[in-house]
Amino acid sequence: NAGVMQNPRHLVRRRGQEARLRCSPMKGHSHVYWYRQLPEEGLKFMVYLQKENIIDESGMPKERFSAEFPKEGPSILRIQQVVRGDSAAYFCATGQGAFMGNTEAFFGQGTRLTVV
Amino acid sequence: AQTVTQSQPEMSVQEAETVTLSCTYDTSESNYYLFWYKQPPSRQMILVIRQEAYKQQNATENRFSVNFQKAAKSFSLKISDSQLGDTAMYFCAFWNAGNMLTFGGGTRLMVKP
């Protein structure tokens, strides 16, 4: 059973371009959480999705950021018109259900986005 | 809102010795979970140990144990018999009845041979 897969592992974009980050959950997982890790900081929650639904996007910037988790295929985090401040590692964590304290969130290895 | 604070940006320990990483948090909730995650250079987030606030007994996982002081809102991680493979960033995290984990800023641990 493959783990949570994120790709690409590294992504370089010029300012103003679009970045698309993909997260393929473990088999049987229909809940996805996206987190952002700025350099030398902890992970910050961005958005929580269930198949075809955004459950909580309270941590996601209102402008330029969007996320989806279609019925088929991976979850996508899209950043339009990237700026240098978007440079960070982006992680997804997935689960069979909503994360509860006594369940485990399975993290991917992250995508490191560098904006030049 | 919950906050998690790790006051030690970096620590080092000699191989085979014991080290304690500190974490404090702030919440008005009575039941919640606390976690320590390890992030090695590969960036993979690995769950080390978890503690439920209602349980008075401190959690233990092999060489890893916690000192949970609920009244003081303190949750420290003790690593015994440190190994080179323990070198990593360590994050303390908090969860309660919400949708997301709240992470501290991390402590970089270096185990020296």
PDB file of C-alpha atoms in Angstrom:
ATOM      1  CA  ASN A   1       0.000   0.000   0.000  1.00  0.00           C
ATOM      2  CA  ALA A   2       1.769   3.071  -1.227  1.00  0.00           C
ATOM      3  CA  GLY A   3       1.964   6.023   1.116  1.00  0.00           C
ATOM      4  CA  VAL A   4       0.778   9.545   0.442  1.00  0.00           C
ATOM      5  CA  MET A   5       2.399  10.721  -2.777  1.00  0.00           C
ATOM      6  CA  GLN A   6       3.128  14.338  -3.525  1.00  0.00           C
ATOM      7  CA  ASN A   7       4.556  15.595  -6.739  1.00  0.00           C
ATOM      8  CA  PRO A   8       6.618  17.195  -7.791  1.00  0.00           C
ATOM      9  CA  ARG A   9       9.085  17.042  -4.885  1.00  0.00           C
ATOM     10  CA  HIS A  10      10.686  20.267  -6.064  1.00  0.00           C
ATOM     11  CA  LEU A  11       9.121  22.989  -8.181  1.00  0.00           C
ATOM     12  CA  VAL A  12      10.728  26.175  -9.409  1.00  0.00           C
ATOM     13  CA  ARG A  13       8.541  28.942 -10.774  1.00  0.00           C
ATOM     14  CA  ARG A  14       9.253  32.491 -11.907  1.00  0.00           C
ATOM     15  CA  ARG A  15       7.270  35.289 -10.351  1.00  0.00           C
ATOM     16  CA  GLY A  16       3.869  35.568 -11.994  1.00  0.00           C
ATOM     17  CA  GLN A  17       3.659  31.935 -13.099  1.00  0.00           C
ATOM     18  CA  GLU A  18       1.237  29.329 -11.804  1.00  0.00           C
ATOM     19  CA  ALA A  19       2.185  26.471  -9.488  1.00  0.00           C
ATOM     20  CA  ARG A  20       0.182  23.242  -9.338  1.00  0.00           C
ATOM     21  CA  LEU A  21       0.924  20.868  -6.496  1.00  0.00           C
ATOM     22  CA  ARG A  22      -0.522  17.378  -6.447  1.00  0.00           C
ATOM     23  CA  CYS A  23      -1.357  15.060  -3.582  1.00  0.00           C
ATOM     24  CA  SER A  24      -2.408  11.453  -4.143  1.00  0.00           C
ATOM     25  CA  PRO A  25      -3.880  10.024  -0.937  1.00  0.00           C
ATOM     26  CA  MET A  26      -3.306   6.542   0.317  1.00  0.00           C
ATOM     27  CA  LYS A  27      -5.779   3.992  -0.968  1.00  0.00           C
ATOM     28  CA  GLY A  28      -9.101   4.368   0.784  1.00  0.00           C
ATOM     29  CA  HIS A  29      -8.405   7.880   2.024  1.00  0.00           C
ATOM     30  CA  SER A  30     -10.975  10.483   1.059  1.00  0.00           C
ATOM     31  CA  HIS A  31      -9.930  13.353   3.347  1.00  0.00           C
ATOM     32  CA  VAL A  32      -7.042  15.669   2.549  1.00  0.00           C
ATOM     33  CA  TYR A  33      -5.415  18.459   4.535  1.00  0.00           C
ATOM     34  CA  TRP A  34      -2.911  20.910   3.068  1.00  0.00           C
ATOM     35  CA  TYR A  35      -0.270  22.617   5.186  1.00  0.00           C
ATOM     36  CA  ARG A  36       2.419  25.159   4.364  1.00  0.00           C
ATOM     37  CA  GLN A  37       5.821  25.266   6.000  1.00  0.00           C
ATOM     38  CA  LEU A  38       7.765  28.494   5.600  1.00  0.00           C
ATOM     39  CA  PRO A  39      11.543  28.261   6.088  1.00  0.00           C
ATOM     40  CA  GLU A  40      12.499  27.585   9.707  1.00  0.00           C
ATOM     41  CA  GLU A  41       8.858  27.513  10.810  1.00  0.00           C
ATOM     42  CA  GLY A  42       6.261  24.917  11.736  1.00  0.00           C
ATOM     43  CA  LEU A  43       3.478  23.730   9.490  1.00  0.00           C
ATOM     44  CA  LYS A  44       0.459  25.999   9.130  1.00  0.00           C
ATOM     45  CA  PHE A  45      -2.957  24.672   8.139  1.00  0.00           C
ATOM     46  CA  MET A  46      -4.315  25.869   4.820  1.00  0.00           C
ATOM     47  CA  VAL A  47      -7.326  23.863   3.699  1.00  0.00           C
ATOM     48  CA  TYR A  48      -9.250  20.673   4.409  1.00  0.00           C
ATOM     49  CA  LEU A  49     -11.073  18.847   1.632  1.00  0.00           C
ATOM     50  CA  GLN A  50     -13.197  15.783   1.269  1.00  0.00           C
ATOM     51  CA  LYS A  51     -13.908  14.283  -2.131  1.00  0.00           C
ATOM     52  CA  GLU A  52     -15.418  17.086  -4.249  1.00  0.00           C
ATOM     53  CA  ASN A  53     -15.963  19.341  -1.232  1.00  0.00           C
ATOM     54  CA  ILE A  54     -13.999  22.025   0.565  1.00  0.00           C
ATOM     55  CA  ILE A  55     -14.713  21.570   4.259  1.00  0.00           C
ATOM     56  CA  ASP A  56     -12.519  24.288   5.770  1.00  0.00           C
ATOM     57  CA  GLU A  57     -10.397  26.824   3.918  1.00  0.00           C
ATOM     58  CA  SER A  58      -9.855  29.171   6.799  1.00  0.00           C
ATOM     59  CA  GLY A  59      -6.066  28.962   6.547  1.00  0.00           C
ATOM     60  CA  MET A  60      -5.804  29.635   2.847  1.00  0.00           C
ATOM     61  CA  PRO A  61      -5.121  33.124   1.475  1.00  0.00           C
ATOM     62  CA  LYS A  62      -8.191  34.518  -0.259  1.00  0.00           C
ATOM     63  CA  GLU A  63      -6.273  35.674  -3.307  1.00  0.00           C
ATOM     64  CA  ARG A  64      -4.377  33.502  -5.788  1.00  0.00           C
ATOM     65  CA  PHE A  65      -4.761  30.205  -3.869  1.00  0.00           C
ATOM     66  CA  SER A  66      -7.287  27.488  -4.619  1.00  0.00           C
ATOM     67  CA  ALA A  67      -7.645  23.790  -3.875  1.00  0.00           C
ATOM     68  CA  GLU A  68      -9.699  20.956  -5.220  1.00  0.00           C
ATOM     69  CA  PHE A  69     -10.130  17.253  -4.639  1.00  0.00           C
ATOM     70  CA  PRO A  70     -12.088  15.812  -7.568  1.00  0.00           C
ATOM     71  CA  LYS A  71     -13.975  12.552  -7.569  1.00  0.00           C
ATOM     72  CA  GLU A  72     -11.178  10.979  -9.565  1.00  0.00           C
ATOM     73  CA  GLY A  73      -7.518  11.854  -9.337  1.00  0.00           C
ATOM     74  CA  PRO A  74      -5.299  13.679  -6.879  1.00  0.00           C
ATOM     75  CA  SER A  75      -5.992  16.729  -4.809  1.00  0.00           C
ATOM     76  CA  ILE A  76      -4.547  19.872  -6.390  1.00  0.00           C
ATOM     77  CA  LEU A  77      -3.320  22.994  -4.661  1.00  0.00           C
ATOM     78  CA  ARG A  78      -3.042  25.800  -7.204  1.00  0.00           C
ATOM     79  CA  ILE A  79      -1.188  29.041  -6.675  1.00  0.00           C
ATOM     80  CA  GLN A  80      -1.649  31.654  -9.375  1.00  0.00           C
ATOM     81  CA  GLN A  81       0.751  34.508 -10.097  1.00  0.00           C
ATOM     82  CA  VAL A  82       3.295  33.257  -7.588  1.00  0.00           C
ATOM     83  CA  VAL A  83       5.393  35.712  -5.572  1.00  0.00           C
ATOM     84  CA  ARG A  84       8.661  35.169  -3.682  1.00  0.00           C
ATOM     85  CA  GLY A  85       6.744  34.905  -0.396  1.00  0.00           C
ATOM     86  CA  ASP A  86       5.048  31.755  -1.678  1.00  0.00           C
ATOM     87  CA  SER A  87       8.379  29.922  -1.500  1.00  0.00           C
ATOM     88  CA  ALA A  88       7.807  27.183   1.067  1.00  0.00           C
ATOM     89  CA  ALA A  89       7.294  23.461   1.508  1.00  0.00           C
ATOM     90  CA  TYR A  90       3.707  22.371   0.990  1.00  0.00           C
ATOM     91  CA  PHE A  91       2.521  19.201   2.673  1.00  0.00           C
ATOM     92  CA  CYS A  92      -0.630  17.205   2.416  1.00  0.00           C
ATOM     93  CA  ALA A  93      -1.926  14.771   5.007  1.00  0.00           C
ATOM     94  CA  THR A  94      -4.674  12.289   4.293  1.00  0.00           C
ATOM     95  CA  GLY A  95      -7.004  10.011   6.193  1.00  0.00           C
ATOM     96  CA  GLN A  96      -9.977   7.728   5.851  1.00  0.00           C
ATOM     97  CA  GLY A  97     -12.051  10.230   7.772  1.00  0.00           C
ATOM     98  CA  ALA A  98     -11.706  13.583   9.410  1.00  0.00           C
ATOM     99  CA  PHE A  99      -8.615  13.741  11.578  1.00  0.00           C
ATOM    100  CA  MET A 100      -9.401  12.969  15.179  1.00  0.00           C
ATOM    101  CA  GLY A 101      -6.866  13.066  17.946  1.00  0.00           C
ATOM    102  CA  ASN A 102      -6.758   9.303  18.212  1.00  0.00           C
ATOM    103  CA  THR A 103      -6.343   8.661  14.485  1.00  0.00           C
ATOM    104  CA  GLU A 104      -3.263   9.201  12.427  1.00  0.00           C
ATOM    105  CA  ALA A 105      -2.738  11.748   9.707  1.00  0.00           C
ATOM    106  CA  PHE A 106      -0.473  10.313   7.039  1.00  0.00           C
ATOM    107  CA  PHE A 107       1.774  12.979   5.581  1.00  0.00           C
ATOM    108  CA  GLY A 108       3.358  13.123   2.180  1.00  0.00           C
ATOM    109  CA  GLN A 109       6.974  14.188   1.744  1.00  0.00           C
ATOM    110  CA  GLY A 110       5.986  17.625   0.628  1.00  0.00           C
ATOM    111  CA  THR A 111       6.618  19.795  -2.405  1.00  0.00           C
ATOM    112  CA  ARG A 112       9.280  22.455  -2.055  1.00  0.00           C
ATOM    113  CA  LEU A 113       8.259  25.466  -4.113  1.00  0.00           C
ATOM    114  CA  THR A 114      10.904  28.007  -4.976  1.00  0.00           C
ATOM    115  CA  VAL A 115       9.867  31.246  -6.647  1.00  0.00           C
ATOM    116  CA  VAL A 116      12.674  33.033  -8.488  1.00  0.00           C
TER     117      VAL A 116
ATOM    118  CA  ALA B   1      -7.228  30.067  19.143  1.00  0.00           C
ATOM    119  CA  GLN B   2      -4.649  27.573  20.217  1.00  0.00           C
ATOM    120  CA  THR B   3      -0.954  28.379  20.197  1.00  0.00           C
ATOM    121  CA  VAL B   4       2.018  26.058  20.531  1.00  0.00           C
ATOM    122  CA  THR B   5       5.447  27.357  21.521  1.00  0.00           C
ATOM    123  CA  GLN B   6       8.788  25.622  21.297  1.00  0.00           C
ATOM    124  CA  SER B   7      11.371  27.833  22.954  1.00  0.00           C
ATOM    125  CA  GLN B   8      14.474  25.909  21.873  1.00  0.00           C
ATOM    126  CA  PRO B   9      15.290  26.538  18.196  1.00  0.00           C
ATOM    127  CA  GLU B  10      18.290  24.192  18.309  1.00  0.00           C
ATOM    128  CA  MET B  11      19.665  21.543  20.611  1.00  0.00           C
ATOM    129  CA  SER B  12      22.449  19.003  20.499  1.00  0.00           C
ATOM    130  CA  VAL B  13      23.162  15.834  22.421  1.00  0.00           C
ATOM    131  CA  GLN B  14      25.891  13.233  22.460  1.00  0.00           C
ATOM    132  CA  GLU B  15      25.038   9.816  21.142  1.00  0.00           C
ATOM    133  CA  ALA B  16      23.647   7.515  23.871  1.00  0.00           C
ATOM    134  CA  GLU B  17      22.750  10.404  26.147  1.00  0.00           C
ATOM    135  CA  THR B  18      19.326  11.795  27.054  1.00  0.00           C
ATOM    136  CA  VAL B  19      17.804  15.031  25.805  1.00  0.00           C
ATOM    137  CA  THR B  20      14.556  16.826  26.611  1.00  0.00           C
ATOM    138  CA  LEU B  21      12.720  19.084  24.176  1.00  0.00           C
ATOM    139  CA  SER B  22      10.292  21.643  25.573  1.00  0.00           C
ATOM    140  CA  CYS B  23       6.816  22.598  24.415  1.00  0.00           C
ATOM    141  CA  THR B  24       4.159  24.812  25.932  1.00  0.00           C
ATOM    142  CA  TYR B  25       0.705  25.498  24.606  1.00  0.00           C
ATOM    143  CA  ASP B  26      -2.248  27.695  25.294  1.00  0.00           C
ATOM    144  CA  THR B  27      -5.863  26.584  25.166  1.00  0.00           C
ATOM    145  CA  SER B  28      -9.118  27.002  27.027  1.00  0.00           C
ATOM    146  CA  GLU B  29     -10.266  23.510  26.097  1.00  0.00           C
ATOM    147  CA  SER B  30     -10.263  20.670  28.622  1.00  0.00           C
ATOM    148  CA  ASN B  31      -9.855  17.740  26.290  1.00  0.00           C
ATOM    149  CA  TYR B  32      -7.377  17.661  23.470  1.00  0.00           C
ATOM    150  CA  TYR B  33      -4.459  15.698  22.065  1.00  0.00           C
ATOM    151  CA  LEU B  34      -0.815  16.594  21.957  1.00  0.00           C
ATOM    152  CA  PHE B  35       1.745  15.170  19.581  1.00  0.00           C
ATOM    153  CA  TRP B  36       5.413  15.136  18.796  1.00  0.00           C
ATOM    154  CA  TYR B  37       6.372  14.795  15.144  1.00  0.00           C
ATOM    155  CA  LYS B  38       9.834  14.169  13.759  1.00  0.00           C
ATOM    156  CA  GLN B  39      10.923  15.656  10.441  1.00  0.00           C
ATOM    157  CA  PRO B  40      14.245  14.245   9.214  1.00  0.00           C
ATOM    158  CA  PRO B  41      16.107  15.751   6.245  1.00  0.00           C
ATOM    159  CA  SER B  42      13.867  13.759   3.910  1.00  0.00           C
ATOM    160  CA  ARG B  43      11.056  16.127   5.078  1.00  0.00           C
ATOM    161  CA  GLN B  44       8.751  13.198   5.867  1.00  0.00           C
ATOM    162  CA  MET B  45       6.591  14.003   8.906  1.00  0.00           C
ATOM    163  CA  ILE B  46       6.692  11.051  11.273  1.00  0.00           C
ATOM    164  CA  LEU B  47       4.473  10.721  14.335  1.00  0.00           C
ATOM    165  CA  VAL B  48       6.665  10.020  17.360  1.00  0.00           C
ATOM    166  CA  ILE B  49       4.219  10.014  20.232  1.00  0.00           C
ATOM    167  CA  ARG B  50       0.738  11.163  21.167  1.00  0.00           C
ATOM    168  CA  GLN B  51      -0.901  12.114  24.498  1.00  0.00           C
ATOM    169  CA  GLU B  52      -4.577  12.568  25.309  1.00  0.00           C
ATOM    170  CA  ALA B  53      -5.170  15.321  27.835  1.00  0.00           C
ATOM    171  CA  TYR B  54      -7.585  13.238  29.875  1.00  0.00           C
ATOM    172  CA  LYS B  55      -5.009  10.544  30.474  1.00  0.00           C
ATOM    173  CA  GLN B  56      -2.829  11.298  33.458  1.00  0.00           C
ATOM    174  CA  GLN B  57      -0.246   8.688  32.606  1.00  0.00           C
ATOM    175  CA  ASN B  58       2.570   9.991  30.449  1.00  0.00           C
ATOM    176  CA  ALA B  59       2.823   8.315  27.047  1.00  0.00           C
ATOM    177  CA  THR B  60       5.885   6.214  26.222  1.00  0.00           C
ATOM    178  CA  GLU B  61       7.102   4.758  22.938  1.00  0.00           C
ATOM    179  CA  ASN B  62      10.353   2.837  23.309  1.00  0.00           C
ATOM    180  CA  ARG B  63      13.087   5.467  23.823  1.00  0.00           C
ATOM    181  CA  PHE B  64      10.627   8.350  23.613  1.00  0.00           C
ATOM    182  CA  SER B  65       8.544   9.546  26.540  1.00  0.00           C
ATOM    183  CA  VAL B  66       6.698  12.700  27.457  1.00  0.00           C
ATOM    184  CA  ASN B  67       6.263  14.764  30.584  1.00  0.00           C
ATOM    185  CA  PHE B  68       2.727  16.097  30.370  1.00  0.00           C
ATOM    186  CA  GLN B  69       1.899  18.809  32.887  1.00  0.00           C
ATOM    187  CA  LYS B  70      -1.688  19.785  32.163  1.00  0.00           C
ATOM    188  CA  ALA B  71      -1.989  22.580  34.717  1.00  0.00           C
ATOM    189  CA  ALA B  72       1.213  24.155  33.463  1.00  0.00           C
ATOM    190  CA  LYS B  73       0.254  23.469  29.815  1.00  0.00           C
ATOM    191  CA  SER B  74       3.608  21.877  29.243  1.00  0.00           C
ATOM    192  CA  PHE B  75       4.419  18.857  27.083  1.00  0.00           C
ATOM    193  CA  SER B  76       8.091  17.965  26.877  1.00  0.00           C
ATOM    194  CA  LEU B  77       9.665  15.104  24.933  1.00  0.00           C
ATOM    195  CA  LYS B  78      12.471  13.035  26.405  1.00  0.00           C
ATOM    196  CA  ILE B  79      14.670  10.998  24.112  1.00  0.00           C
ATOM    197  CA  SER B  80      16.761   8.397  25.907  1.00  0.00           C
ATOM    198  CA  ASP B  81      19.838   6.670  24.531  1.00  0.00           C
ATOM    199  CA  SER B  82      19.983   9.147  21.632  1.00  0.00           C
ATOM    200  CA  GLN B  83      20.940   7.710  18.260  1.00  0.00           C
ATOM    201  CA  LEU B  84      22.384   9.379  15.182  1.00  0.00           C
ATOM    202  CA  GLY B  85      19.109   8.662  13.383  1.00  0.00           C
ATOM    203  CA  ASP B  86      17.292  10.879  15.856  1.00  0.00           C
ATOM    204  CA  THR B  87      18.848  13.936  14.200  1.00  0.00           C
ATOM    205  CA  ALA B  88      15.874  15.857  12.836  1.00  0.00           C
ATOM    206  CA  MET B  89      13.472  18.733  13.369  1.00  0.00           C
ATOM    207  CA  TYR B  90      10.944  17.982  16.090  1.00  0.00           C
ATOM    208  CA  PHE B  91       7.531  19.603  16.132  1.00  0.00           C
ATOM    209  CA  CYS B  92       5.085  19.715  18.981  1.00  0.00           C
ATOM    210  CA  ALA B  93       1.448  19.822  17.825  1.00  0.00           C
ATOM    211  CA  PHE B  94      -2.012  20.303  19.328  1.00  0.00           C
ATOM    212  CA  TRP B  95      -5.445  19.098  18.264  1.00  0.00           C
ATOM    213  CA  ASN B  96      -8.933  19.450  19.658  1.00  0.00           C
ATOM    214  CA  ALA B  97     -12.318  18.911  18.039  1.00  0.00           C
ATOM    215  CA  GLY B  98     -11.365  20.965  15.057  1.00  0.00           C
ATOM    216  CA  ASN B  99     -10.139  20.016  11.665  1.00  0.00           C
ATOM    217  CA  MET B 100      -6.463  20.767  11.830  1.00  0.00           C
ATOM    218  CA  LEU B 101      -3.301  20.298  13.809  1.00  0.00           C
ATOM    219  CA  THR B 102      -1.606  23.383  15.259  1.00  0.00           C
ATOM    220  CA  PHE B 103       2.186  23.084  15.170  1.00  0.00           C
ATOM    221  CA  GLY B 104       4.933  24.785  17.113  1.00  0.00           C
ATOM    222  CA  GLY B 105       7.902  26.364  15.370  1.00  0.00           C
ATOM    223  CA  GLY B 106      10.113  23.317  15.809  1.00  0.00           C
ATOM    224  CA  THR B 107      13.382  22.375  17.508  1.00  0.00           C
ATOM    225  CA  ARG B 108      16.348  21.260  15.450  1.00  0.00           C
ATOM    226  CA  LEU B 109      18.061  18.361  17.228  1.00  0.00           C
ATOM    227  CA  MET B 110      21.573  17.281  16.351  1.00  0.00           C
ATOM    228  CA  VAL B 111      22.894  14.009  17.757  1.00  0.00           C
ATOM    229  CA  LYS B 112      26.680  14.023  17.820  1.00  0.00           C
ATOM    230  CA  PRO B 113      28.799  10.872  17.593  1.00  0.00           C
TER     231      PRO B 113
END
